[in-house]
JSON list of C-alpha atoms and ligand atoms in Angstrom, two decimals:
[
{"chain": "A", "resi": 25, "resn": "MET", "atom": "CA", "xyz": [0.24, -0.02, -0.05]},
{"chain": "A", "resi": 26, "resn": "GLU", "atom": "CA", "xyz": [1.33, 3.46, -0.89]},
{"chain": "A", "resi": 27, "resn": "PHE", "atom": "CA", "xyz": [2.16, 5.53, 2.29]},
{"chain": "A", "resi": 28, "resn": "GLU", "atom": "CA", "xyz": [-0.25, 8.21, 1.25]},
{"chain": "A", "resi": 29, "resn": "GLN", "atom": "CA", "xyz": [-3.00, 5.69, 1.17]},
{"chain": "A", "resi": 30, "resn": "ILE", "atom": "CA", "xyz": [-1.81, 4.03, 4.60]},
{"chain": "A", "resi": 31, "resn": "MET", "atom": "CA", "xyz": [-2.18, 7.61, 6.01]},
{"chain": "A", "resi": 32, "resn": "LYS", "atom": "CA", "xyz": [-5.58, 8.20, 4.75]},
{"chain": "A", "resi": 33, "resn": "GLU", "atom": "CA", "xyz": [-6.97, 4.61, 5.49]},
{"chain": "A", "resi": 34, "resn": "ARG", "atom": "CA", "xyz": [-5.35, 3.94, 8.92]},
{"chain": "A", "resi": 35, "resn": "TYR", "atom": "CA", "xyz": [-7.92, 4.83, 11.82]},
{"chain": "A", "resi": 36, "resn": "ALA", "atom": "CA", "xyz": [-8.31, 4.42, 15.41]},
{"chain": "A", "resi": 37, "resn": "THR", "atom": "CA", "xyz": [-10.30, 1.13, 15.45]},
{"chain": "A", "resi": 38, "resn": "LYS", "atom": "CA", "xyz": [-12.84, 0.92, 18.35]},
{"chain": "A", "resi": 39, "resn": "LEU", "atom": "CA", "xyz": [-13.79, -2.85, 17.84]},
{"chain": "A", "resi": 40, "resn": "PHE", "atom": "CA", "xyz": [-11.94, -5.60, 16.28]},
{"chain": "A", "resi": 41, "resn": "ASP", "atom": "CA", "xyz": [-13.54, -9.11, 15.13]},
{"chain": "A", "resi": 42, "resn": "LYS", "atom": "CA", "xyz": [-11.18, -11.28, 17.35]},
{"chain": "A", "resi": 43, "resn": "ARG", "atom": "CA", "xyz": [-9.85, -13.13, 14.02]},
{"chain": "A", "resi": 44, "resn": "LYS", "atom": "CA", "xyz": [-6.19, -14.17, 14.94]},
{"chain": "A", "resi": 45, "resn": "ILE", "atom": "CA", "xyz": [-3.23, -12.69, 12.82]},
{"chain": "A", "resi": 46, "resn": "PRO", "atom": "CA", "xyz": [-1.04, -15.24, 11.46]},
{"chain": "A", "resi": 47, "resn": "GLU", "atom": "CA", "xyz": [2.35, -15.46, 13.41]},
{"chain": "A", "resi": 48, "resn": "GLU", "atom": "CA", "xyz": [4.13, -14.68, 10.08]},
{"chain": "A", "resi": 49, "resn": "LYS", "atom": "CA", "xyz": [2.56, -11.36, 9.73]},
{"chain": "A", "resi": 50, "resn": "ILE", "atom": "CA", "xyz": [3.35, -10.46, 13.41]},
{"chain": "A", "resi": 51, "resn": "GLN", "atom": "CA", "xyz": [7.18, -11.39, 12.72]},
{"chain": "A", "resi": 52, "resn": "LYS", "atom": "CA", "xyz": [6.92, -9.06, 9.63]},
{"chain": "A", "resi": 53, "resn": "LEU", "atom": "CA", "xyz": [5.57, -6.34, 11.65]},
{"chain": "A", "resi": 54, "resn": "ILE", "atom": "CA", "xyz": [8.24, -6.60, 14.10]},
{"chain": "A", "resi": 55, "resn": "ASP", "atom": "CA", "xyz": [10.94, -6.78, 11.42]},
{"chain": "A", "resi": 56, "resn": "ILE", "atom": "CA", "xyz": [9.60, -3.46, 10.15]},
{"chain": "A", "resi": 57, "resn": "ILE", "atom": "CA", "xyz": [9.25, -1.76, 13.43]},
{"chain": "A", "resi": 58, "resn": "ARG", "atom": "CA", "xyz": [12.47, -2.58, 14.75]},
{"chain": "A", "resi": 59, "resn": "LEU", "atom": "CA", "xyz": [13.94, -0.19, 12.11]},
{"chain": "A", "resi": 60, "resn": "THR", "atom": "CA", "xyz": [12.49, 2.79, 14.18]},
{"chain": "A", "resi": 61, "resn": "PRO", "atom": "CA", "xyz": [14.83, 5.38, 14.70]},
{"chain": "A", "resi": 62, "resn": "SER", "atom": "CA", "xyz": [15.95, 6.63, 18.43]},
{"chain": "A", "resi": 63, "resn": "SER", "atom": "CA", "xyz": [18.03, 9.26, 19.99]},
{"chain": "A", "resi": 64, "resn": "TYR", "atom": "CA", "xyz": [21.69, 7.85, 19.97]},
{"chain": "A", "resi": 65, "resn": "ASN", "atom": "CA", "xyz": [20.24, 4.69, 18.42]},
{"chain": "A", "resi": 66, "resn": "LEU", "atom": "CA", "xyz": [19.57, 3.25, 22.06]},
{"chain": "A", "resi": 67, "resn": "GLN", "atom": "CA", "xyz": [16.04, 1.84, 21.28]},
{"chain": "A", "resi": 68, "resn": "PRO", "atom": "CA", "xyz": [14.99, 2.51, 24.67]},
{"chain": "A", "resi": 69, "resn": "TRP", "atom": "CA", "xyz": [11.84, 0.11, 24.51]},
{"chain": "A", "resi": 70, "resn": "LYS", "atom": "CA", "xyz": [10.41, -3.32, 24.91]},
{"chain": "A", "resi": 71, "resn": "ILE", "atom": "CA", "xyz": [7.24, -4.45, 23.56]},
{"chain": "A", "resi": 72, "resn": "LYS", "atom": "CA", "xyz": [5.01, -6.85, 25.42]},
{"chain": "A", "resi": 73, "resn": "ILE", "atom": "CA", "xyz": [2.88, -8.83, 23.00]},
{"chain": "A", "resi": 74, "resn": "ILE", "atom": "CA", "xyz": [-0.35, -10.35, 24.39]},
{"chain": "A", "resi": 75, "resn": "SER", "atom": "CA", "xyz": [-2.45, -12.53, 22.58]},
{"chain": "A", "resi": 76, "resn": "ASP", "atom": "CA", "xyz": [-4.17, -15.04, 25.02]},
{"chain": "A", "resi": 77, "resn": "ASP", "atom": "CA", "xyz": [-7.71, -14.05, 26.06]},
{"chain": "A", "resi": 78, "resn": "GLU", "atom": "CA", "xyz": [-7.27, -14.65, 29.91]},
{"chain": "A", "resi": 79, "resn": "THR", "atom": "CA", "xyz": [-4.56, -11.91, 30.00]},
{"chain": "A", "resi": 80, "resn": "LYS", "atom": "CA", "xyz": [-6.62, -9.59, 27.99]},
{"chain": "A", "resi": 81, "resn": "LYS", "atom": "CA", "xyz": [-9.59, -10.08, 30.15]},
{"chain": "A", "resi": 82, "resn": "LYS", "atom": "CA", "xyz": [-7.57, -9.22, 33.09]},
{"chain": "A", "resi": 83, "resn": "LEU", "atom": "CA", "xyz": [-6.51, -6.04, 31.55]},
{"chain": "A", "resi": 84, "resn": "MET", "atom": "CA", "xyz": [-9.92, -4.73, 30.86]},
{"chain": "A", "resi": 85, "resn": "PRO", "atom": "CA", "xyz": [-10.66, -3.00, 34.07]},
{"chain": "A", "resi": 86, "resn": "ALA", "atom": "CA", "xyz": [-7.18, -1.41, 33.84]},
{"chain": "A", "resi": 87, "resn": "SER", "atom": "CA", "xyz": [-8.11, -0.08, 30.36]},
{"chain": "A", "resi": 88, "resn": "PHE", "atom": "CA", "xyz": [-11.22, 1.62, 31.09]},
{"chain": "A", "resi": 89, "resn": "ASN", "atom": "CA", "xyz": [-13.04, -1.30, 29.60]},
{"chain": "A", "resi": 90, "resn": "GLN", "atom": "CA", "xyz": [-12.38, -0.16, 26.21]},
{"chain": "A", "resi": 91, "resn": "LYS", "atom": "CA", "xyz": [-13.32, -3.09, 23.90]},
{"chain": "A", "resi": 92, "resn": "GLN", "atom": "CA", "xyz": [-10.19, -2.84, 21.77]},
{"chain": "A", "resi": 93, "resn": "ILE", "atom": "CA", "xyz": [-8.33, -4.72, 24.50]},
{"chain": "A", "resi": 94, "resn": "GLU", "atom": "CA", "xyz": [-10.52, -8.05, 24.55]},
{"chain": "A", "resi": 95, "resn": "THR", "atom": "CA", "xyz": [-11.40, -7.86, 20.90]},
{"chain": "A", "resi": 96, "resn": "CYS", "atom": "CA", "xyz": [-8.02, -7.50, 19.24]},
{"chain": "A", "resi": 97, "resn": "SER", "atom": "CA", "xyz": [-5.81, -10.21, 18.00]},
{"chain": "A", "resi": 98, "resn": "HIS", "atom": "CA", "xyz": [-2.63, -9.19, 19.67]},
{"chain": "A", "resi": 99, "resn": "LEU", "atom": "CA", "xyz": [-2.05, -6.25, 22.24]},
{"chain": "A", "resi": 100, "resn": "LEU", "atom": "CA", "xyz": [1.06, -4.56, 21.95]},
{"chain": "A", "resi": 101, "resn": "VAL", "atom": "CA", "xyz": [2.10, -2.89, 25.20]},
{"chain": "A", "resi": 102, "resn": "LEU", "atom": "CA", "xyz": [4.83, -0.40, 24.24]},
{"chain": "A", "resi": 103, "resn": "CYS", "atom": "CA", "xyz": [7.21, 0.10, 27.13]},
{"chain": "A", "resi": 104, "resn": "ALA", "atom": "CA", "xyz": [9.75, 2.52, 27.89]},
{"chain": "A", "resi": 105, "resn": "ASP", "atom": "CA", "xyz": [13.14, 0.97, 29.11]},
{"chain": "A", "resi": 106, "resn": "ILE", "atom": "CA", "xyz": [14.65, 3.38, 31.65]},
{"chain": "A", "resi": 107, "resn": "ASP", "atom": "CA", "xyz": [17.58, 1.22, 32.15]},
{"chain": "A", "resi": 108, "resn": "ILE", "atom": "CA", "xyz": [19.81, 3.11, 29.45]},
{"chain": "A", "resi": 109, "resn": "LEU", "atom": "CA", "xyz": [23.05, 1.76, 30.80]},
{"chain": "A", "resi": 110, "resn": "THR", "atom": "CA", "xyz": [21.91, -1.94, 30.04]},
{"chain": "A", "resi": 111, "resn": "ARG", "atom": "CA", "xyz": [20.58, -0.84, 26.67]},
{"chain": "A", "resi": 112, "resn": "LEU", "atom": "CA", "xyz": [23.94, 0.81, 26.05]},
{"chain": "A", "resi": 113, "resn": "GLU", "atom": "CA", "xyz": [25.69, -2.66, 26.69]},
{"chain": "A", "resi": 114, "resn": "LYS", "atom": "CA", "xyz": [23.38, -4.15, 24.24]},
{"chain": "A", "resi": 115, "resn": "ILE", "atom": "CA", "xyz": [24.01, -1.78, 21.41]},
{"chain": "A", "resi": 116, "resn": "THR", "atom": "CA", "xyz": [27.69, -1.47, 21.96]},
{"chain": "A", "resi": 117, "resn": "LYS", "atom": "CA", "xyz": [27.85, -5.44, 21.64]},
{"chain": "A", "resi": 118, "resn": "VAL", "atom": "CA", "xyz": [26.02, -5.04, 18.40]},
{"chain": "A", "resi": 119, "resn": "MET", "atom": "CA", "xyz": [28.07, -2.15, 16.96]},
{"chain": "A", "resi": 120, "resn": "LYS", "atom": "CA", "xyz": [31.08, -4.43, 17.69]},
{"chain": "A", "resi": 121, "resn": "GLU", "atom": "CA", "xyz": [29.50, -7.32, 15.87]},
{"chain": "A", "resi": 122, "resn": "ASN", "atom": "CA", "xyz": [28.96, -5.08, 12.75]},
{"chain": "A", "resi": 123, "resn": "GLY", "atom": "CA", "xyz": [32.51, -4.09, 12.70]},
{"chain": "A", "resi": 124, "resn": "ILE", "atom": "CA", "xyz": [32.50, -0.48, 14.22]},
{"chain": "A", "resi": 125, "resn": "GLU", "atom": "CA", "xyz": [35.94, 0.49, 15.54]},
{"chain": "A", "resi": 126, "resn": "ASP", "atom": "CA", "xyz": [36.58, 0.05, 19.21]},
{"chain": "A", "resi": 127, "resn": "SER", "atom": "CA", "xyz": [37.83, 3.62, 19.42]},
{"chain": "A", "resi": 128, "resn": "LYS", "atom": "CA", "xyz": [34.47, 4.75, 18.28]},
{"chain": "A", "resi": 129, "resn": "ILE", "atom": "CA", "xyz": [32.43, 2.50, 20.30]},
{"chain": "A", "resi": 130, "resn": "LYS", "atom": "CA", "xyz": [34.49, 3.74, 23.51]},
{"chain": "A", "resi": 131, "resn": "ALA", "atom": "CA", "xyz": [33.93, 7.24, 22.65]},
{"chain": "A", "resi": 132, "resn": "TYR", "atom": "CA", "xyz": [30.11, 6.70, 21.94]},
{"chain": "A", "resi": 133, "resn": "SER", "atom": "CA", "xyz": [29.75, 4.68, 25.23]},
{"chain": "A", "resi": 134, "resn": "SER", "atom": "CA", "xyz": [31.53, 7.42, 27.39]},
{"chain": "A", "resi": 135, "resn": "MET", "atom": "CA", "xyz": [29.22, 10.20, 26.02]},
{"chain": "A", "resi": 136, "resn": "ILE", "atom": "CA", "xyz": [26.00, 8.33, 26.67]},
{"chain": "A", "resi": 137, "resn": "LYS", "atom": "CA", "xyz": [27.28, 7.60, 30.23]},
{"chain": "A", "resi": 138, "resn": "GLU", "atom": "CA", "xyz": [27.79, 11.33, 30.73]},
{"chain": "A", "resi": 139, "resn": "VAL", "atom": "CA", "xyz": [24.38, 12.06, 29.39]},
{"chain": "A", "resi": 140, "resn": "VAL", "atom": "CA", "xyz": [22.79, 9.77, 31.61]},
{"chain": "A", "resi": 141, "resn": "LYS", "atom": "CA", "xyz": [24.83, 10.94, 34.64]},
{"chain": "A", "resi": 142, "resn": "SER", "atom": "CA", "xyz": [23.29, 14.40, 33.84]},
{"chain": "A", "resi": 143, "resn": "MET", "atom": "CA", "xyz": [19.75, 13.38, 33.72]},
{"chain": "A", "resi": 144, "resn": "LYS", "atom": "CA", "xyz": [17.27, 12.93, 36.77]},
{"chain": "A", "resi": 145, "resn": "LYS", "atom": "CA", "xyz": [15.16, 9.83, 36.86]},
{"chain": "A", "resi": 146, "resn": "GLU", "atom": "CA", "xyz": [12.22, 11.53, 35.64]},
{"chain": "A", "resi": 147, "resn": "GLU", "atom": "CA", "xyz": [14.05, 13.18, 32.94]},
{"chain": "A", "resi": 148, "resn": "ILE", "atom": "CA", "xyz": [15.14, 9.75, 31.70]},
{"chain": "A", "resi": 149, "resn": "LEU", "atom": "CA", "xyz": [11.57, 8.58, 31.76]},
{"chain": "A", "resi": 150, "resn": "ASN", "atom": "CA", "xyz": [10.38, 11.46, 29.80]},
{"chain": "A", "resi": 151, "resn": "TRP", "atom": "CA", "xyz": [13.19, 10.95, 27.01]},
{"chain": "A", "resi": 152, "resn": "THR", "atom": "CA", "xyz": [12.61, 7.42, 26.75]},
{"chain": "A", "resi": 153, "resn": "GLN", "atom": "CA", "xyz": [8.81, 7.58, 26.59]},
{"chain": "A", "resi": 154, "resn": "LYS", "atom": "CA", "xyz": [9.09, 10.19, 24.06]},
{"chain": "A", "resi": 155, "resn": "GLN", "atom": "CA", "xyz": [11.16, 7.75, 21.79]},
{"chain": "A", "resi": 156, "resn": "VAL", "atom": "CA", "xyz": [8.29, 5.13, 22.41]},
{"chain": "A", "resi": 157, "resn": "TYR", "atom": "CA", "xyz": [5.90, 7.32, 20.58]},
{"chain": "A", "resi": 158, "resn": "ILE", "atom": "CA", "xyz": [8.08, 7.24, 17.41]},
{"chain": "A", "resi": 159, "resn": "LEU", "atom": "CA", "xyz": [7.82, 3.30, 17.66]},
{"chain": "A", "resi": 160, "resn": "LEU", "atom": "CA", "xyz": [4.01, 3.79, 18.19]},
{"chain": "A", "resi": 161, "resn": "ALA", "atom": "CA", "xyz": [3.59, 5.84, 14.84]},
{"chain": "A", "resi": 162, "resn": "ASN", "atom": "CA", "xyz": [5.60, 3.32, 12.98]},
{"chain": "A", "resi": 163, "resn": "THR", "atom": "CA", "xyz": [3.71, 0.49, 14.44]},
{"chain": "A", "resi": 164, "resn": "LEU", "atom": "CA", "xyz": [0.31, 2.09, 13.35]},
{"chain": "A", "resi": 165, "resn": "ASN", "atom": "CA", "xyz": [1.41, 2.73, 9.81]},
{"chain": "A", "resi": 166, "resn": "ALA", "atom": "CA", "xyz": [3.22, -0.63, 9.47]},
{"chain": "A", "resi": 167, "resn": "ALA", "atom": "CA", "xyz": [0.32, -2.44, 10.60]},
{"chain": "A", "resi": 168, "resn": "LYS", "atom": "CA", "xyz": [-1.92, -0.86, 8.00]},
{"chain": "A", "resi": 169, "resn": "HIS", "atom": "CA", "xyz": [0.76, -1.68, 5.42]},
{"chain": "A", "resi": 170, "resn": "LEU", "atom": "CA", "xyz": [0.39, -5.50, 6.22]},
{"chain": "A", "resi": 171, "resn": "GLY", "atom": "CA", "xyz": [-3.55, -5.16, 6.02]},
{"chain": "A", "resi": 172, "resn": "LEU", "atom": "CA", "xyz": [-4.02, -4.60, 9.80]},
{"chain": "A", "resi": 173, "resn": "ASP", "atom": "CA", "xyz": [-6.11, -2.28, 11.79]},
{"chain": "A", "resi": 174, "resn": "SER", "atom": "CA", "xyz": [-5.01, -0.74, 15.05]},
{"chain": "A", "resi": 175, "resn": "CYS", "atom": "CA", "xyz": [-5.53, 1.87, 17.72]},
{"chain": "A", "resi": 176, "resn": "PRO", "atom": "CA", "xyz": [-3.18, 4.02, 19.48]},
{"chain": "A", "resi": 177, "resn": "MET", "atom": "CA", "xyz": [-4.45, 4.08, 23.35]},
{"chain": "A", "resi": 178, "resn": "GLU", "atom": "CA", "xyz": [-3.20, 5.96, 26.30]},
{"chain": "A", "resi": 179, "resn": "GLY", "atom": "CA", "xyz": [-6.63, 5.32, 28.10]},
{"chain": "A", "resi": 180, "resn": "PHE", "atom": "CA", "xyz": [-5.12, 2.65, 30.55]},
{"chain": "A", "resi": 181, "resn": "GLU", "atom": "CA", "xyz": [-3.42, 2.55, 34.05]},
{"chain": "A", "resi": 182, "resn": "PRO", "atom": "CA", "xyz": [0.30, 1.83, 33.59]},
{"chain": "A", "resi": 183, "resn": "LYS", "atom": "CA", "xyz": [0.71, 0.76, 37.13]},
{"chain": "A", "resi": 184, "resn": "GLU", "atom": "CA", "xyz": [-2.00, -1.87, 37.03]},
{"chain": "A", "resi": 185, "resn": "TYR", "atom": "CA", "xyz": [-0.37, -3.00, 33.66]},
{"chain": "A", "resi": 186, "resn": "SER", "atom": "CA", "xyz": [2.93, -3.29, 35.43]},
{"chain": "A", "resi": 187, "resn": "LYS", "atom": "CA", "xyz": [1.34, -5.52, 38.23]},
{"chain": "A", "resi": 188, "resn": "ILE", "atom": "CA", "xyz": [-0.87, -7.58, 36.04]},
{"chain": "A", "resi": 189, "resn": "LEU", "atom": "CA", "xyz": [1.82, -8.36, 33.70]},
{"chain": "A", "resi": 190, "resn": "ASN", "atom": "CA", "xyz": [4.28, -8.59, 36.16]},
{"chain": "A", "resi": 191, "resn": "LEU", "atom": "CA", "xyz": [6.72, -6.23, 34.51]},
{"chain": "A", "resi": 192, "resn": "PRO", "atom": "CA", "xyz": [10.28, -5.61, 35.50]},
{"chain": "A", "resi": 193, "resn": "LYS", "atom": "CA", "xyz": [10.86, -2.18, 37.14]},
{"chain": "A", "resi": 194, "resn": "ASN", "atom": "CA", "xyz": [12.87, -0.71, 34.38]},
{"chain": "A", "resi": 195, "resn": "LEU", "atom": "CA", "xyz": [9.88, -1.26, 31.80]},
{"chain": "A", "resi": 196, "resn": "ILE", "atom": "CA", "xyz": [7.21, 1.46, 31.96]},
{"chain": "A", "resi": 197, "resn": "PRO", "atom": "CA", "xyz": [4.03, 0.64, 30.13]},
{"chain": "A", "resi": 198, "resn": "THR", "atom": "CA", "xyz": [3.73, 3.75, 28.05]},
{"chain": "A", "resi": 199, "resn": "VAL", "atom": "CA", "xyz": [1.12, 3.47, 25.12]},
{"chain": "A", "resi": 200, "resn": "LEU", "atom": "CA", "xyz": [-1.04, 0.71, 23.88]},
{"chain": "A", "resi": 201, "resn": "CYS", "atom": "CA", "xyz": [-1.29, -0.63, 20.20]},
{"chain": "A", "resi": 202, "resn": "PRO", "atom": "CA", "xyz": [-4.01, -3.29, 19.87]},
{"chain": "A", "resi": 203, "resn": "ILE", "atom": "CA", "xyz": [-3.96, -4.69, 16.46]},
{"chain": "A", "resi": 204, "resn": "GLY", "atom": "CA", "xyz": [-6.08, -7.19, 14.43]},
{"chain": "A", "resi": 205, "resn": "TYR", "atom": "CA", "xyz": [-9.10, -6.93, 11.97]},
{"chain": "A", "resi": 206, "resn": "ALA", "atom": "CA", "xyz": [-11.75, -3.83, 12.41]},
{"chain": "A", "resi": 207, "resn": "ALA", "atom": "CA", "xyz": [-15.27, -4.71, 13.21]},
{"chain": "A", "resi": 208, "resn": "ASP", "atom": "CA", "xyz": [-16.37, -1.19, 13.12]},
{"chain": "A", "resi": 209, "resn": "THR", "atom": "CA", "xyz": [-16.74, 1.30, 10.48]},
{"chain": "A", "resi": 210, "resn": "PRO", "atom": "CA", "xyz": [-13.99, 3.87, 9.66]},
{"chain": "A", "resi": 211, "resn": "ARG", "atom": "CA", "xyz": [-14.63, 7.42, 10.77]},
{"chain": "A", "resi": 212, "resn": "LYS", "atom": "CA", "xyz": [-14.23, 10.35, 8.46]},
{"chain": "A", "resi": 213, "resn": "LYS", "atom": "CA", "xyz": [-10.83, 12.07, 8.90]},
{"chain": "A", "resi": 214, "resn": "ILE", "atom": "CA", "xyz": [-11.34, 15.03, 10.97]},
{"chain": "A", "resi": 215, "resn": "ARG", "atom": "CA", "xyz": [-8.20, 17.27, 10.74]},
{"chain": "A", "resi": 216, "resn": "LEU", "atom": "CA", "xyz": [-7.23, 21.03, 11.34]},
{"chain": "A", "resi": 217, "resn": "GLU", "atom": "CA", "xyz": [-6.63, 23.33, 8.31]},
{"chain": "A", "resi": 218, "resn": "LYS", "atom": "CA", "xyz": [-3.19, 23.41, 6.90]},
{"chain": "A", "resi": 219, "resn": "GLU", "atom": "CA", "xyz": [-2.83, 27.08, 8.18]},
{"chain": "A", "resi": 220, "resn": "ASP", "atom": "CA", "xyz": [-3.66, 26.03, 11.68]},
{"chain": "A", "resi": 221, "resn": "ILE", "atom": "CA", "xyz": [-0.66, 23.77, 11.84]},
{"chain": "A", "resi": 222, "resn": "ILE", "atom": "CA", "xyz": [2.03, 25.32, 9.42]},
{"chain": "A", "resi": 223, "resn": "PHE", "atom": "CA", "xyz": [3.51, 28.83, 9.98]},
{"chain": "B", "resi": 17, "resn": "LIG", "atom": "C1", "xyz": [-1.36, 8.88, 21.82]},
{"chain": "B", "resi": 17, "resn": "LIG", "atom": "C2", "xyz": [-2.68, 8.50, 21.48]},
{"chain": "B", "resi": 17, "resn": "LIG", "atom": "C3", "xyz": [-3.64, 8.11, 22.46]},
{"chain": "B", "resi": 17, "resn": "LIG", "atom": "C4", "xyz": [-5.12, 7.63, 22.29]},
{"chain": "B", "resi": 17, "resn": "LIG", "atom": "N1", "xyz": [-5.58, 6.92, 23.25]},
{"chain": "B", "resi": 17, "resn": "LIG", "atom": "C5", "xyz": [-6.95, 6.46, 22.71]},
{"chain": "B", "resi": 17, "resn": "LIG", "atom": "C6", "xyz": [-7.71, 5.53, 23.63]},
{"chain": "B", "resi": 17, "resn": "LIG", "atom": "O1", "xyz": [-7.37, 5.36, 24.88]},
{"chain": "B", "resi": 17, "resn": "LIG", "atom": "N2", "xyz": [-8.69, 5.18, 23.32]},
{"chain": "B", "resi": 17, "resn": "LIG", "atom": "C7", "xyz": [-9.28, 5.52, 21.84]},
{"chain": "B", "resi": 17, "resn": "LIG", "atom": "O2", "xyz": [-10.48, 4.82, 21.64]},
{"chain": "B", "resi": 17, "resn": "LIG", "atom": "N3", "xyz": [-8.68, 6.25, 21.05]},
{"chain": "B", "resi": 17, "resn": "LIG", "atom": "C8", "xyz": [-7.37, 6.74, 21.33]},
{"chain": "B", "resi": 17, "resn": "LIG", "atom": "N4", "xyz": [-6.72, 7.70, 20.43]},
{"chain": "B", "resi": 17, "resn": "LIG", "atom": "C9", "xyz": [-7.28, 7.73, 19.24]},
{"chain": "B", "resi": 17, "resn": "LIG", "atom": "C10", "xyz": [-7.55, 9.18, 18.95]},
{"chain": "B", "resi": 17, "resn": "LIG", "atom": "O3", "xyz": [-8.58, 9.52, 19.42]},
{"chain": "B", "resi": 17, "resn": "LIG", "atom": "C11", "xyz": [-7.32, 9.20, 17.36]},
{"chain": "B", "resi": 17, "resn": "LIG", "atom": "O4", "xyz": [-6.32, 8.78, 16.75]},
{"chain": "B", "resi": 17, "resn": "LIG", "atom": "C12", "xyz": [-7.86, 10.55, 16.76]},
{"chain": "B", "resi": 17, "resn": "LIG", "atom": "O5", "xyz": [-9.03, 11.03, 17.13]},
{"chain": "B", "resi": 17, "resn": "LIG", "atom": "C13", "xyz": [-7.77, 10.76, 15.17]},
{"chain": "B", "resi": 17, "resn": "LIG", "atom": "O6", "xyz": [-8.48, 9.71, 14.50]},
{"chain": "B", "resi": 17, "resn": "LIG", "atom": "P1", "xyz": [-8.03, 8.88, 13.64]},
{"chain": "B", "resi": 17, "resn": "LIG", "atom": "O7", "xyz": [-6.80, 7.99, 14.26]},
{"chain": "B", "resi": 17, "resn": "LIG", "atom": "O8", "xyz": [-9.10, 7.65, 13.29]},
{"chain": "B", "resi": 17, "resn": "LIG", "atom": "O9", "xyz": [-7.34, 9.08, 12.35]},
{"chain": "B", "resi": 17, "resn": "LIG", "atom": "C14", "xyz": [-5.37, 7.87, 20.83]},
{"chain": "B", "resi": 17, "resn": "LIG", "atom": "C15", "xyz": [-4.56, 8.42, 19.93]},
{"chain": "B", "resi": 17, "resn": "LIG", "atom": "C16", "xyz": [-3.19, 8.80, 20.21]},
{"chain": "B", "resi": 17, "resn": "LIG", "atom": "C17", "xyz": [-2.42, 9.26, 19.21]}
]
């Protein structure tokens, strides 16, 4: 699908038909969205993918009972990873495997450590969560590209999600992206005029 068409046809789906997305399509989606850019290429996110009905049901009260949660095929819980130094360890290992010079990796690593040292915990959370929203945008559009419907969702209780999903402390549920096959009717795109957003 052309990108313009994806932008026009993707919409915030309110109800899915419960059909399951084939596993290879999920894998394809992951292959696409893992290319998402991030600050210093730290990729400070981790996605919890939930496809079993029991867990989705448990998450309903923590999601203001929004129907997308229990009717989607797969619920993607996009988490910010605030443990930047562990992310750094991982990315420097991958850089090495990709033939990046040791001196470059060392300089990069020292710089990131300085950046992290200068930030308060809340600043790191804010910074990593901003990156997660870039991942969200790509996930919505990649899903449509693969013929899937989705809904960006902030209407949930992150602390409850952490408890129900037993998430480690470094992973902060930030935004949800249920995906599947729509069972509602797309609504008309309502957007501000160009002059309201460009100056
Ligand atoms: C960050 C974010 C959070 C949102 N949270 C919810 C939500 O919790 N529930 C919901 O039904 N829609 C949610 N929406 C959908 C928006 O209402 C929708 O994207 C907007 O009205 C534009 O409509 P469209 O996506 O169909 O073009 C959210 C959208 C974004 C980008």
